[in-house]
């Protein structure tokens, strides 16, 4: 059982390990597909967490390719 909240609302998700593992597998597959597409099209691809500040992510991504 996983609880997520923002102070006003709360979401509870019941998931066993197999559901969590399948979600992680599918997420990684989509991530890899987007990364491959970006490379094929000559675009930058910068991974980030939802907890990271967008400006910091973009700055980090621009340093990688200089």
mmCIF file of C-alpha atoms in Angstrom:
data_model
loop_
_atom_site.group_PDB
_atom_site.id
_atom_site.type_symbol
_atom_site.label_atom_id
_atom_site.label_comp_id
_atom_site.label_asym_id
_atom_site.label_seq_id
_atom_site.Cartn_x
_atom_site.Cartn_y
_atom_site.Cartn_z
ATOM 1 C CA UNK A 1 0.000 0.000 0.000
ATOM 2 C CA UNK A 2 1.405 3.370 -1.047
ATOM 3 C CA UNK A 3 0.116 6.745 0.112
ATOM 4 C CA UNK A 4 0.675 9.964 -1.774
ATOM 5 C CA UNK A 5 -0.573 13.336 -0.657
ATOM 6 C CA UNK A 6 -0.162 17.029 -1.247
ATOM 7 C CA UNK A 7 -1.557 18.286 2.048
ATOM 8 C CA UNK A 8 -5.069 18.627 0.660
ATOM 9 C CA UNK A 9 -5.671 15.331 -1.062
ATOM 10 C CA UNK A 10 -4.455 11.815 -0.525
ATOM 11 C CA UNK A 11 -4.181 8.916 -2.959
ATOM 12 C CA UNK A 12 -3.764 5.337 -1.798
ATOM 13 C CA UNK A 13 -2.537 2.704 -4.248
ATOM 14 C CA UNK A 14 -2.570 -0.972 -3.442
ATOM 15 C CA UNK A 15 0.055 -2.797 -5.472
ATOM 16 C CA UNK A 16 1.996 -5.968 -4.941
ATOM 17 C CA UNK A 17 5.598 -6.429 -6.016
ATOM 18 C CA UNK A 18 4.692 -7.923 -9.385
ATOM 19 C CA UNK A 19 2.566 -4.881 -10.302
ATOM 20 C CA UNK A 20 5.353 -2.537 -9.237
ATOM 21 C CA UNK A 21 7.955 -4.524 -11.198
ATOM 22 C CA UNK A 22 5.773 -4.532 -14.322
ATOM 23 C CA UNK A 23 5.241 -0.773 -14.084
ATOM 24 C CA UNK A 24 9.003 -0.231 -13.733
ATOM 25 C CA UNK A 25 9.692 -2.499 -16.724
ATOM 26 C CA UNK A 26 7.165 -0.677 -18.923
ATOM 27 C CA UNK A 27 8.429 2.736 -17.809
ATOM 28 C CA UNK A 28 12.021 1.772 -18.667
ATOM 29 C CA UNK A 29 10.930 0.455 -22.080
ATOM 30 C CA UNK A 30 9.164 3.754 -22.885
ATOM 31 C CA UNK A 31 12.158 5.718 -21.610
ATOM 32 C CA UNK A 32 14.487 3.737 -23.884
ATOM 33 C CA UNK A 33 12.176 4.210 -26.887
ATOM 34 C CA UNK A 34 12.094 7.992 -26.422
ATOM 35 C CA UNK A 35 15.874 8.137 -25.934
ATOM 36 C CA UNK A 36 16.398 6.109 -29.123
ATOM 37 C CA UNK A 37 13.998 8.328 -31.072
ATOM 38 C CA UNK A 38 15.777 11.452 -29.841
ATOM 39 C CA UNK A 39 19.159 10.077 -30.948
ATOM 40 C CA UNK A 40 17.781 9.071 -34.336
ATOM 41 C CA UNK A 41 16.423 12.592 -34.840
ATOM 42 C CA UNK A 42 19.606 14.251 -33.573
ATOM 43 C CA UNK A 43 17.905 15.683 -30.499
ATOM 44 C CA UNK A 44 19.157 16.003 -26.938
ATOM 45 C CA UNK A 45 17.593 13.774 -24.323
ATOM 46 C CA UNK A 46 17.964 14.702 -20.668
ATOM 47 C CA UNK A 47 16.545 12.459 -17.968
ATOM 48 C CA UNK A 48 15.209 14.052 -14.813
ATOM 49 C CA UNK A 49 13.235 13.359 -11.697
ATOM 50 C CA UNK A 50 9.888 14.978 -10.989
ATOM 51 C CA UNK A 51 11.480 16.429 -7.859
ATOM 52 C CA UNK A 52 14.206 18.296 -9.770
ATOM 53 C CA UNK A 53 13.952 21.983 -10.594
ATOM 54 C CA UNK A 54 13.283 22.375 -14.349
ATOM 55 C CA UNK A 55 15.861 25.137 -14.804
ATOM 56 C CA UNK A 56 18.579 23.083 -13.114
ATOM 57 C CA UNK A 57 17.775 20.103 -15.366
ATOM 58 C CA UNK A 58 17.989 22.241 -18.504
ATOM 59 C CA UNK A 59 21.252 23.798 -17.352
ATOM 60 C CA UNK A 60 22.710 20.376 -16.621
ATOM 61 C CA UNK A 61 21.558 19.117 -20.012
ATOM 62 C CA UNK A 62 23.122 22.017 -21.863
ATOM 63 C CA UNK A 63 26.499 21.450 -20.143
ATOM 64 C CA UNK A 64 26.550 17.814 -21.234
ATOM 65 C CA UNK A 65 26.584 18.768 -24.908
ATOM 66 C CA UNK A 66 29.085 21.648 -24.874
#
